[in-house]
PDB file of C-alpha atoms and ligand atoms in Angstrom:
ATOM      1  CA  UNK A1120     102.640  68.841  85.626  1.00 92.00           C
ATOM      2  CA  UNK A1121     105.407  67.855  82.891  1.00 98.00           C
ATOM      3  CA  UNK A1122     105.962  67.504  79.919  1.00 98.00           C
ATOM      4  CA  UNK A1123     105.914  63.944  78.969  1.00 98.00           C
ATOM      5  CA  UNK A1124     109.469  63.317  76.462  1.00 98.00           C
ATOM      6  CA  UNK A1125     107.793  60.421  74.092  1.00 98.00           C
ATOM      7  CA  UNK A1126     110.787  57.922  73.260  1.00 98.00           C
ATOM      8  CA  UNK A1127     108.493  56.707  70.302  1.00 98.00           C
ATOM      9  CA  UNK A1128     108.242  59.617  69.227  1.00 98.00           C
ATOM     10  CA  UNK A1129     111.551  61.204  69.091  1.00 99.00           C
ATOM     11  CA  UNK A1130     112.846  57.477  67.884  1.00 98.00           C
ATOM     12  CA  UNK A1131     110.288  57.363  65.152  1.00 98.00           C
ATOM     13  CA  UNK A1132     112.043  60.959  64.068  1.00 98.00           C
ATOM     14  CA  UNK A1133     115.609  59.501  64.401  1.00 98.00           C
ATOM     15  CA  UNK A1134     114.591  56.206  62.415  1.00 98.00           C
ATOM     16  CA  UNK A1135     112.998  57.993  59.874  1.00 98.00           C
ATOM     17  CA  UNK A1136     115.946  60.461  59.091  1.00 98.00           C
ATOM     18  CA  UNK A1137     118.597  56.699  59.001  1.00 98.00           C
ATOM     19  CA  UNK A1138     116.312  55.229  56.373  1.00 98.00           C
ATOM     20  CA  UNK A1139     117.120  58.488  54.243  1.00 98.00           C
ATOM     21  CA  UNK A1140     120.757  58.253  54.637  1.00 98.00           C
ATOM     22  CA  UNK A1141     120.197  54.690  54.063  1.00 98.00           C
ATOM     23  CA  UNK A1142     118.489  54.404  51.219  1.00 98.00           C
ATOM     24  CA  UNK A1143     120.919  57.015  50.133  1.00 98.00           C
ATOM     25  CA  UNK A1144     124.018  54.148  50.556  1.00 98.00           C
ATOM     26  CA  UNK A1145     121.895  51.828  48.516  1.00 98.00           C
ATOM     27  CA  UNK A1146     121.906  54.017  45.428  1.00 98.00           C
ATOM     28  CA  UNK A1147     125.664  54.107  46.177  1.00 97.00           C
ATOM     29  CA  UNK A1148     125.833  50.746  46.679  1.00 97.00           C
ATOM     30  CA  UNK A1149     125.949  49.654  50.400  1.00 98.00           C
ATOM     31  CA  UNK A1150     123.802  48.017  52.131  1.00 98.00           C
ATOM     32  CA  UNK A1151     124.418  48.635  56.147  1.00 98.00           C
ATOM     33  CA  UNK A1152     124.401  45.394  58.108  1.00 98.00           C
ATOM     34  CA  UNK A1153     124.559  44.618  61.662  1.00 99.00           C
ATOM     35  CA  UNK A1154     125.520  41.351  63.503  1.00 99.00           C
ATOM     36  CA  UNK A1155     123.243  40.405  66.642  1.00 98.00           C
ATOM     37  CA  UNK A1156     124.717  37.733  69.313  1.00 98.00           C
ATOM     38  CA  UNK A1157     122.212  37.538  71.740  1.00 98.00           C
ATOM     39  CA  UNK A1158     123.204  33.669  73.870  1.00 98.00           C
ATOM     40  CA  UNK A1159     120.843  32.043  76.428  1.00 98.00           C
ATOM     41  CA  UNK A1160     117.043  32.097  77.022  1.00 96.00           C
ATOM     42  CA  UNK A1161     116.779  35.956  78.808  1.00 96.00           C
ATOM     43  CA  UNK A1162     113.444  36.667  78.173  1.00 96.00           C
ATOM     44  CA  UNK A1163     113.549  40.739  78.628  1.00 96.00           C
ATOM     45  CA  UNK A1164     117.035  40.217  76.197  1.00 97.00           C
ATOM     46  CA  UNK A1165     114.543  38.383  73.695  1.00 98.00           C
ATOM     47  CA  UNK A1166     112.619  41.201  73.603  1.00 97.00           C
ATOM     48  CA  UNK A1167     115.251  43.819  72.646  1.00 98.00           C
ATOM     49  CA  UNK A1168     116.883  42.210  70.884  1.00 98.00           C
ATOM     50  CA  UNK A1169     113.492  41.057  68.684  1.00 98.00           C
ATOM     51  CA  UNK A1170     112.914  44.921  68.759  1.00 98.00           C
ATOM     52  CA  UNK A1171     115.968  45.559  67.058  1.00 98.00           C
ATOM     53  CA  UNK A1172     116.062  44.253  64.750  1.00 98.00           C
ATOM     54  CA  UNK A1173     112.098  44.944  64.498  1.00 98.00           C
ATOM     55  CA  UNK A1174     114.109  48.423  64.220  1.00 98.00           C
ATOM     56  CA  UNK A1175     116.917  47.064  61.426  1.00 98.00           C
ATOM     57  CA  UNK A1176     114.380  46.336  58.628  1.00 98.00           C
ATOM     58  CA  UNK A1177     112.233  49.871  59.164  1.00 98.00           C
ATOM     59  CA  UNK A1178     115.335  50.856  58.436  1.00 98.00           C
ATOM     60  CA  UNK A1179     116.596  48.947  55.748  1.00 98.00           C
ATOM     61  CA  UNK A1180     119.165  47.531  56.837  1.00 98.00           C
ATOM     62  CA  UNK A1181     120.554  43.898  56.117  1.00 98.00           C
ATOM     63  CA  UNK A1182     120.842  41.976  60.057  1.00 98.00           C
ATOM     64  CA  UNK A1183     122.071  38.359  61.154  1.00 98.00           C
ATOM     65  CA  UNK A1184     121.030  37.268  65.037  1.00 98.00           C
ATOM     66  CA  UNK A1185     123.340  34.671  66.025  1.00 98.00           C
ATOM     67  CA  UNK A1186     121.185  32.575  69.165  1.00 98.00           C
ATOM     68  CA  UNK A1187     123.244  30.875  71.024  1.00 98.00           C
ATOM     69  CA  UNK A1188     122.145  28.329  73.340  1.00 98.00           C
ATOM     70  CA  UNK A1189     123.160  29.073  77.244  1.00 98.00           C
ATOM     71  CA  UNK A1190     125.727  26.227  77.228  1.00 98.00           C
ATOM     72  CA  UNK A1191     127.881  28.220  74.713  1.00 98.00           C
ATOM     73  CA  UNK A1192     132.262  28.316  75.311  1.00 98.00           C
ATOM     74  CA  UNK A1193     134.229  31.862  75.351  1.00 98.00           C
ATOM     75  CA  UNK A1194     135.832  29.392  72.571  1.00 98.00           C
ATOM     76  CA  UNK A1195     132.926  29.243  70.352  1.00 98.00           C
ATOM     77  CA  UNK A1196     131.725  32.491  70.635  1.00 98.00           C
ATOM     78  CA  UNK A1197     135.743  34.487  70.168  1.00 98.00           C
ATOM     79  CA  UNK A1198     135.406  32.048  66.727  1.00 98.00           C
ATOM     80  CA  UNK A1199     131.716  33.945  66.071  1.00 99.00           C
ATOM     81  CA  UNK A1200     133.128  37.393  66.952  1.00 99.00           C
ATOM     82  CA  UNK A1201     136.172  36.843  65.145  1.00 98.00           C
ATOM     83  CA  UNK A1202     134.405  35.942  62.217  1.00 98.00           C
ATOM     84  CA  UNK A1203     131.863  38.827  62.140  1.00 98.00           C
ATOM     85  CA  UNK A1204     134.803  41.377  62.457  1.00 98.00           C
ATOM     86  CA  UNK A1205     136.153  40.129  59.323  1.00 98.00           C
ATOM     87  CA  UNK A1206     133.435  40.121  57.413  1.00 98.00           C
ATOM     88  CA  UNK A1207     132.420  42.367  55.193  1.00 97.00           C
ATOM     89  CA  UNK A1208     129.066  43.273  54.550  1.00 97.00           C
ATOM     90  CA  UNK A1209     128.823  42.915  58.855  1.00 98.00           C
ATOM     91  CA  UNK A1210     128.968  47.336  59.474  1.00 98.00           C
ATOM     92  CA  UNK A1211     127.609  46.381  62.942  1.00 98.00           C
ATOM     93  CA  UNK A1212     128.600  43.621  65.735  1.00 98.00           C
ATOM     94  CA  UNK A1213     126.672  44.830  69.560  1.00 98.00           C
ATOM     95  CA  UNK A1214     126.169  41.243  71.733  1.00 98.00           C
ATOM     96  CA  UNK A1215     123.011  41.588  73.537  1.00 98.00           C
ATOM     97  CA  UNK A1216     124.876  42.067  77.189  1.00 98.00           C
ATOM     98  CA  UNK A1217     123.792  40.223  80.435  1.00 97.00           C
ATOM     99  CA  UNK A1218     125.916  36.688  79.016  1.00 98.00           C
ATOM    100  CA  UNK A1219     125.623  33.968  81.110  1.00 98.00           C
ATOM    101  CA  UNK A1220     127.578  33.408  84.047  1.00 98.00           C
ATOM    102  CA  UNK A1221     130.402  31.237  82.636  1.00 98.00           C
ATOM    103  CA  UNK A1222     131.086  33.932  80.131  1.00 98.00           C
ATOM    104  CA  UNK A1223     133.515  35.811  80.673  1.00 98.00           C
ATOM    105  CA  UNK A1224     132.429  39.942  79.411  1.00 98.00           C
ATOM    106  CA  UNK A1225     135.403  42.205  79.446  1.00 98.00           C
ATOM    107  CA  UNK A1226     136.444  39.841  77.290  1.00 98.00           C
ATOM    108  CA  UNK A1227     133.833  39.429  74.428  1.00 98.00           C
ATOM    109  CA  UNK A1228     133.641  43.307  74.543  1.00 98.00           C
ATOM    110  CA  UNK A1229     137.626  43.063  73.781  1.00 98.00           C
ATOM    111  CA  UNK A1230     137.759  40.853  71.499  1.00 98.00           C
ATOM    112  CA  UNK A1231     134.637  43.310  68.554  1.00 98.00           C
ATOM    113  CA  UNK A1232     136.898  45.008  66.202  1.00 98.00           C
ATOM    114  CA  UNK A1233     136.501  48.823  67.626  1.00 98.00           C
ATOM    115  CA  UNK A1234     135.159  49.903  64.373  1.00 98.00           C
ATOM    116  CA  UNK A1235     132.842  47.757  63.999  1.00 98.00           C
ATOM    117  CA  UNK A1236     131.493  48.408  68.162  1.00 98.00           C
ATOM    118  CA  UNK A1237     127.979  49.854  67.149  1.00 98.00           C
ATOM    119  CA  UNK A1238     127.466  49.760  71.874  1.00 98.00           C
ATOM    120  CA  UNK A1239     130.660  52.552  72.353  1.00 98.00           C
ATOM    121  CA  UNK A1240     131.839  49.360  75.043  1.00 98.00           C
ATOM    122  CA  UNK A1241     135.680  48.370  73.788  1.00 98.00           C
ATOM    123  CA  UNK A1242     138.015  49.992  75.735  1.00 98.00           C
ATOM    124  CA  UNK A1243     139.590  51.907  72.917  1.00 98.00           C
ATOM    125  CA  UNK A1244     136.135  53.869  71.894  1.00 98.00           C
ATOM    126  CA  UNK A1245     134.924  54.322  75.773  1.00 98.00           C
ATOM    127  CA  UNK A1246     138.318  56.665  76.148  1.00 98.00           C
ATOM    128  CA  UNK A1247     137.493  58.516  73.026  1.00 98.00           C
ATOM    129  CA  UNK A1248     134.532  59.606  74.667  1.00 97.00           C
ATOM    130  CA  UNK A1249     135.702  60.903  77.539  1.00 96.00           C
ATOM    131  CA  UNK A1250     138.466  62.536  74.892  1.00 96.00           C
ATOM    132  CA  UNK A1251     135.102  64.313  73.257  1.00 94.00           C
ATOM    133  CA  UNK A1252     136.833  62.338  69.958  1.00 95.00           C
ATOM    134  CA  UNK A1253     135.054  59.820  69.108  1.00 96.00           C
ATOM    135  CA  UNK A1254     132.854  57.706  65.816  1.00 94.00           C
ATOM    136  CA  UNK A1255     130.423  56.026  68.559  1.00 97.00           C
ATOM    137  CA  UNK A1256     128.301  57.012  71.368  1.00 97.00           C
ATOM    138  CA  UNK A1257     126.875  54.264  74.243  1.00 98.00           C
ATOM    139  CA  UNK A1258     122.852  54.005  72.701  1.00 98.00           C
ATOM    140  CA  UNK A1259     121.890  54.071  75.652  1.00 98.00           C
ATOM    141  CA  UNK A1260     123.248  57.461  77.138  1.00 98.00           C
ATOM    142  CA  UNK A1261     123.012  59.092  73.607  1.00 98.00           C
ATOM    143  CA  UNK A1262     119.529  58.286  73.620  1.00 98.00           C
ATOM    144  CA  UNK A1263     118.912  60.307  76.063  1.00 99.00           C
ATOM    145  CA  UNK A1264     120.583  63.482  75.380  1.00 98.00           C
ATOM    146  CA  UNK A1265     118.745  63.455  72.043  1.00 98.00           C
ATOM    147  CA  UNK A1266     115.407  63.634  73.958  1.00 99.00           C
ATOM    148  CA  UNK A1267     116.602  66.224  75.893  1.00 99.00           C
ATOM    149  CA  UNK A1268     118.402  68.208  72.527  1.00 98.00           C
ATOM    150  CA  UNK A1269     114.944  67.598  70.814  1.00 98.00           C
ATOM    151  CA  UNK A1270     112.836  69.555  72.947  1.00 98.00           C
ATOM    152  CA  UNK A1271     115.402  72.147  73.625  1.00 98.00           C
ATOM    153  CA  UNK A1272     116.297  71.812  76.989  1.00 98.00           C
ATOM    154  CA  UNK A1273     120.016  73.875  78.000  1.00 98.00           C
ATOM    155  CA  UNK A1274     122.500  71.400  79.720  1.00 98.00           C
ATOM    156  CA  UNK A1275     124.997  74.627  79.929  1.00 98.00           C
ATOM    157  CA  UNK A1276     126.157  75.363  83.454  1.00 98.00           C
ATOM    158  CA  UNK A1277     122.831  73.021  84.971  1.00 98.00           C
ATOM    159  CA  UNK A1278     123.162  71.230  87.649  1.00 98.00           C
ATOM    160  CA  UNK A1279     122.598  67.299  85.844  1.00 99.00           C
ATOM    161  CA  UNK A1280     122.884  64.444  88.721  1.00 99.00           C
ATOM    162  CA  UNK A1281     123.172  61.122  87.698  1.00 99.00           C
ATOM    163  CA  UNK A1282     122.256  58.300  90.037  1.00 98.00           C
ATOM    164  CA  UNK A1283     124.179  55.117  89.036  1.00 98.00           C
ATOM    165  CA  UNK A1284     127.391  54.383  87.678  1.00 98.00           C
ATOM    166  CA  UNK A1285     127.674  51.237  85.167  1.00 97.00           C
ATOM    167  CA  UNK A1286     129.873  51.559  82.513  1.00 96.00           C
ATOM    168  CA  UNK A1287     127.019  51.176  79.953  1.00 95.00           C
ATOM    169  CA  UNK A1288     125.202  53.855  81.204  1.00 97.00           C
ATOM    170  CA  UNK A1289     126.233  56.352  84.739  1.00 98.00           C
ATOM    171  CA  UNK A1290     129.567  56.560  83.138  1.00 98.00           C
ATOM    172  CA  UNK A1291     129.453  57.492  79.607  1.00 98.00           C
ATOM    173  CA  UNK A1292     126.268  59.594  80.871  1.00 98.00           C
ATOM    174  CA  UNK A1293     127.832  61.819  82.768  1.00 98.00           C
ATOM    175  CA  UNK A1294     130.476  62.217  80.723  1.00 98.00           C
ATOM    176  CA  UNK A1295     128.171  63.103  77.788  1.00 98.00           C
ATOM    177  CA  UNK A1296     126.476  65.843  80.647  1.00 98.00           C
ATOM    178  CA  UNK A1297     130.058  67.265  81.418  1.00 98.00           C
ATOM    179  CA  UNK A1298     130.354  67.777  77.750  1.00 98.00           C
ATOM    180  CA  UNK A1299     127.769  70.157  76.936  1.00 98.00           C
ATOM    181  CA  UNK A1300     128.771  72.013  80.313  1.00 98.00           C
ATOM    182  CA  UNK A1301     127.398  70.012  82.981  1.00 98.00           C
ATOM    183  CA  UNK A1302     128.287  70.462  86.273  1.00 98.00           C
ATOM    184  CA  UNK A1303     127.873  66.539  86.563  1.00 98.00           C
ATOM    185  CA  UNK A1304     127.019  64.937  90.046  1.00 98.00           C
ATOM    186  CA  UNK A1305     127.140  60.565  89.715  1.00 98.00           C
ATOM    187  CA  UNK A1306     125.436  58.764  93.031  1.00 98.00           C
ATOM    188  CA  UNK A1307     125.572  55.689  93.488  1.00 98.00           C
ATOM    189  CA  UNK A1308     124.618  53.380  97.003  1.00 96.00           C
ATOM    190  CA  UNK A1309     127.362  54.777  99.287  1.00 97.00           C
ATOM    191  CA  UNK A1310     126.531  58.131  98.332  1.00 98.00           C
ATOM    192  CA  UNK A1311     125.455  60.552 101.572  1.00 97.00           C
ATOM    193  CA  UNK A1312     122.754  62.203 101.432  1.00 97.00           C
ATOM    194  CA  UNK A1313     121.033  61.461  98.274  1.00 98.00           C
ATOM    195  CA  UNK A1314     117.982  63.049  98.292  1.00 98.00           C
ATOM    196  CA  UNK A1315     118.930  66.922  99.076  1.00 98.00           C
ATOM    197  CA  UNK A1316     122.208  65.883  96.163  1.00 98.00           C
ATOM    198  CA  UNK A1317     118.938  65.230  93.788  1.00 98.00           C
ATOM    199  CA  UNK A1318     116.965  68.014  95.200  1.00 98.00           C
ATOM    200  CA  UNK A1319     119.200  70.395  93.714  1.00 98.00           C
ATOM    201  CA  UNK A1320     119.156  68.765  90.628  1.00 99.00           C
ATOM    202  CA  UNK A1321     118.240  70.864  87.529  1.00 99.00           C
ATOM    203  CA  UNK A1322     118.631  67.429  85.297  1.00 99.00           C
ATOM    204  CA  UNK A1323     118.410  64.436  87.064  1.00 99.00           C
ATOM    205  CA  UNK A1324     119.358  61.351  85.013  1.00 99.00           C
ATOM    206  CA  UNK A1325     117.934  57.398  87.397  1.00 98.00           C
ATOM    207  CA  UNK A1326     119.821  54.755  86.136  1.00 98.00           C
ATOM    208  CA  UNK A1327     119.703  52.990  88.927  1.00 97.00           C
ATOM    209  CA  UNK A1328     117.680  49.288  88.315  1.00 96.00           C
ATOM    210  CA  UNK A1329     115.280  49.276  91.369  1.00 97.00           C
ATOM    211  CA  UNK A1330     111.770  50.385  90.290  1.00 97.00           C
ATOM    212  CA  UNK A1331     110.278  53.396  91.483  1.00 97.00           C
ATOM    213  CA  UNK A1332     113.243  54.282  93.035  1.00 98.00           C
ATOM    214  CA  UNK A1333     113.180  57.942  92.628  1.00 98.00           C
ATOM    215  CA  UNK A1334     110.836  59.790  95.359  1.00 98.00           C
ATOM    216  CA  UNK A1335     108.926  63.511  94.676  1.00 98.00           C
ATOM    217  CA  UNK A1336     110.959  64.018  97.710  1.00 98.00           C
ATOM    218  CA  UNK A1337     114.297  64.161  96.068  1.00 98.00           C
ATOM    219  CA  UNK A1338     112.732  65.817  92.541  1.00 98.00           C
ATOM    220  CA  UNK A1339     113.309  69.672  92.968  1.00 98.00           C
ATOM    221  CA  UNK A1340     110.055  71.778  91.091  1.00 98.00           C
ATOM    222  CA  UNK A1341     110.776  72.229  87.476  1.00 98.00           C
ATOM    223  CA  UNK A1342     114.017  69.500  87.202  1.00 99.00           C
ATOM    224  CA  UNK A1343     114.129  67.590  83.873  1.00 99.00           C
ATOM    225  CA  UNK A1344     113.664  64.133  84.855  1.00 99.00           C
ATOM    226  CA  UNK A1345     115.255  61.697  82.972  1.00 99.00           C
ATOM    227  CA  UNK A1346     114.346  57.766  83.254  1.00 98.00           C
ATOM    228  CA  UNK A1347     116.815  54.678  81.729  1.00 98.00           C
ATOM    229  CA  UNK A1348     115.408  51.899  84.615  1.00 98.00           C
ATOM    230  CA  UNK A1349     113.307  49.849  83.538  1.00 96.00           C
ATOM    231  CA  UNK A1350     112.081  46.920  85.885  1.00 96.00           C
ATOM    232  CA  UNK A1351     108.918  45.153  86.513  1.00 91.00           C
ATOM    233  CA  UNK A1352     106.809  46.717  89.499  1.00 91.00           C
ATOM    234  CA  UNK A1353     105.041  44.553  91.665  1.00 90.00           C
ATOM    235  CA  UNK A1354     102.472  43.387  89.556  1.00 92.00           C
ATOM    236  CA  UNK A1355     104.692  42.716  86.773  1.00 90.00           C
ATOM    237  CA  UNK A1356     103.947  45.802  85.043  1.00 94.00           C
ATOM    238  CA  UNK A1357     107.508  47.884  83.372  1.00 96.00           C
ATOM    239  CA  UNK A1358     107.981  50.683  85.771  1.00 98.00           C
ATOM    240  CA  UNK A1359     111.356  53.281  85.183  1.00 98.00           C
ATOM    241  CA  UNK A1360     113.690  53.292  88.557  1.00 98.00           C
ATOM    242  CA  UNK A1361     111.485  57.658  88.829  1.00 98.00           C
ATOM    243  CA  UNK A1362     108.572  56.975  90.467  1.00 98.00           C
ATOM    244  CA  UNK A1363     106.175  58.512  87.534  1.00 98.00           C
ATOM    245  CA  UNK A1364     103.176  59.382  89.183  1.00 98.00           C
ATOM    246  CA  UNK A1365     104.445  61.403  91.748  1.00 98.00           C
ATOM    247  CA  UNK A1366     107.279  63.067  90.542  1.00 98.00           C
ATOM    248  CA  UNK A1367     105.534  64.054  87.281  1.00 98.00           C
ATOM    249  CA  UNK A1368     103.577  66.782  88.726  1.00 98.00           C
ATOM    250  CA  UNK A1369     107.034  68.135  90.513  1.00 98.00           C
ATOM    251  CA  UNK A1370     108.542  68.538  87.219  1.00 98.00           C
ATOM    252  CA  UNK A1371     109.143  69.976  84.131  1.00 98.00           C
ATOM    253  CA  UNK A1372     109.766  67.487  81.420  1.00 99.00           C
ATOM    254  CA  UNK A1373     110.346  63.378  82.336  1.00 99.00           C
ATOM    255  CA  UNK A1374     110.628  60.629  80.789  1.00 99.00           C
ATOM    256  CA  UNK A1375     108.437  57.322  80.366  1.00 98.00           C
ATOM    257  CA  UNK A1376     108.994  53.614  81.063  1.00 98.00           C
ATOM    258  CA  UNK A1377     107.595  52.744  79.131  1.00 98.00           C
ATOM    259  CA  UNK A1378     107.792  54.502  75.324  1.00 98.00           C
ATOM    260  CA  UNK A1379     110.995  56.295  76.652  1.00 98.00           C
ATOM    261  CA  UNK A1380     114.382  55.988  76.781  1.00 98.00           C
ATOM    262  CA  UNK A1381     114.239  51.948  75.499  1.00 98.00           C
ATOM    263  CA  UNK A1382     113.314  52.873  71.911  1.00 98.00           C
ATOM    264  CA  UNK A1383     115.649  55.509  71.403  1.00 98.00           C
ATOM    265  CA  UNK A1384     118.354  52.978  72.596  1.00 98.00           C
ATOM    266  CA  UNK A1385     117.322  51.200  69.915  1.00 98.00           C
ATOM    267  CA  UNK A1386     117.214  54.201  67.400  1.00 99.00           C
ATOM    268  CA  UNK A1387     120.718  55.150  68.204  1.00 99.00           C
ATOM    269  CA  UNK A1388     121.393  51.735  67.371  1.00 99.00           C
ATOM    270  CA  UNK A1389     120.273  52.608  64.244  1.00 99.00           C
ATOM    271  CA  UNK A1390     122.942  55.627  63.905  1.00 98.00           C
ATOM    272  CA  UNK A1391     125.515  54.093  65.405  1.00 98.00           C
ATOM    273  CA  UNK A1392     125.262  51.608  62.485  1.00 98.00           C
ATOM    274  CA  UNK A1393     124.863  53.727  59.589  1.00 98.00           C
ATOM    275  CA  UNK A1394     127.788  55.659  60.840  1.00 98.00           C
ATOM    276  CA  UNK A1395     130.511  51.872  61.105  1.00 98.00           C
ATOM    277  CA  UNK A1396     129.090  51.090  57.372  1.00 98.00           C
ATOM    278  CA  UNK A1397     129.633  55.207  56.153  1.00 98.00           C
ATOM    279  CA  UNK A1398     133.294  54.785  57.806  1.00 97.00           C
ATOM    280  CA  UNK A1399     133.847  51.599  56.793  1.00 97.00           C
ATOM    281  CA  UNK A1400     133.072  51.852  53.366  1.00 96.00           C
ATOM    282  CA  UNK A1401     134.958  55.325  52.835  1.00 91.00           C
ATOM    283  CA  UNK A1402     137.733  55.864  54.955  1.00 76.00           C
TER     284      UNK A1402
HETATM  285  N1  LIG B2705     125.619  45.024  74.196  1.00 78.85           N
HETATM  286  N2  LIG B2705     123.405  44.856  76.238  1.00 78.85           N
HETATM  287  C1  LIG B2705     124.006  45.959  74.848  1.00 78.85           C
HETATM  288  N3  LIG B2705     123.707  46.635  73.802  1.00 78.85           N
HETATM  289  C2  LIG B2705     122.619  47.144  74.193  1.00 78.85           C
HETATM  290  O1  LIG B2705     122.112  48.862  73.890  1.00 78.85           O
HETATM  291  C3  LIG B2705     122.093  47.148  75.621  1.00 78.85           C
HETATM  292  N4  LIG B2705     121.075  47.266  76.224  1.00 78.85           N
HETATM  293  C4  LIG B2705     120.251  46.909  77.228  1.00 78.85           C
HETATM  294  C5  LIG B2705     120.585  45.652  77.847  1.00 78.85           C
HETATM  295  N5  LIG B2705     121.982  45.507  77.410  1.00 78.85           N
HETATM  296  C6  LIG B2705     122.502  45.664  76.452  1.00 78.85           C
HETATM  297  C7  LIG B2705     120.045  46.763  75.674  1.00 78.85           C
HETATM  298  O2  LIG B2705     119.536  47.250  74.557  1.00 78.85           O
HETATM  299  C8  LIG B2705     119.026  48.355  77.522  1.00 78.85           C
HETATM  300  N6  LIG B2705     118.318  47.892  76.466  1.00 78.85           N
HETATM  301  C9  LIG B2705     116.541  48.165  75.587  1.00 78.85           C
HETATM  302  C10 LIG B2705     116.967  48.202  74.637  1.00 78.85           C
HETATM  303  C11 LIG B2705     115.382  48.166  74.857  1.00 78.85           C
HETATM  304  C12 LIG B2705     114.467  48.309  74.854  1.00 78.85           C
HETATM  305  C13 LIG B2705     115.375  47.798  76.415  1.00 78.85           C
HETATM  306  C14 LIG B2705     115.931  48.171  77.192  1.00 78.85           C
HETATM  307  C15 LIG B2705     113.522  48.608  74.841  1.00 78.85           C
HETATM  308  O3  LIG B2705     113.178  48.118  73.876  1.00 78.85           O
HETATM  309  N7  LIG B2705     112.277  48.828  76.114  1.00 78.85           N
HETATM  310  C16 LIG B2705     110.755  49.192  75.208  1.00 78.85           C
HETATM  311  C17 LIG B2705     110.038  48.553  75.863  1.00 78.85           C
HETATM  312  C18 LIG B2705     110.698  46.828  75.528  1.00 78.85           C
HETATM  313  C19 LIG B2705     109.518  45.372  76.594  1.00 78.85           C
HETATM  314  O4  LIG B2705     108.321  45.659  76.294  1.00 78.85           O
HETATM  315  O5  LIG B2705     109.820  45.086  77.381  1.00 78.85           O
HETATM  316  C20 LIG B2705     110.608  50.310  75.700  1.00 78.85           C
HETATM  317  O6  LIG B2705     109.468  51.144  75.406  1.00 78.85           O
HETATM  318  O7  LIG B2705     110.948  50.991  76.654  1.00 78.85           O
END
């Protein structure tokens, strides 16, 4: 039976570290600030943004929320980003995705100052990650790595399989595993022999966006299974991309949903915002 890596516990530890460092910064007159933009009224986004605001309050950051109506124009959104780029009290800017369809996500990400891009979605930050010379890591993949480190799990030389190739999770996830000398395979909707490839993984990351997609017959005995999915099952209950009940008995470690990668994403956002405040004040 797998050991459950609790994102609740690991994230609380990360937040406590950020809080302690934030207090030291405040003693020097520096007050880290995060601006979160949310457009429209997607209920899941609302929950995530509320959790981000709560985390800011806990670690001692100033947080500003910009809740814009769904009808917001591209020009209005870009004007807000520009205003926040130029606001010295704000160290981090995050525009919660997805945006309503009429808005151009790429253009918005491009408009955020790379030094305030605490999501690490801007092309210049993505490029920096590729060459291993970065300020910020994207919150979700970094949160997954933090959970791996919390258990002292060795990545070097291991067969790592990432299911999903999104710019936000799959691709950077693969890069972070590669940086730690994993042998990395990225699978996606066109992959042939998915089951076979996954069954060879020592470390399996599921970022597909399909409820309970990973079944026991796709998992090697003793594998580390990291579940990035956040879905609703047929009863409307939160569940991951991994069929937890089936897979847990076979894995050595597994992350739950909820209480797994989600809270880690937010903790790593706090870490990035702290780093942004330091960079902007001491460089
Ligand atoms: N710009 N957009 C931007 N940055 C991000 O890093 C995100 N993401 C993803 C969606 N869009 C984004 C998030 O914040 C996903 N995500 C996120 C954040 C928090 C949680 C889940 C996803 C979270 O708090 N999950 C809780 C349960 C929440 C619930 O009750 O619904 C958990 O325990 O998993």
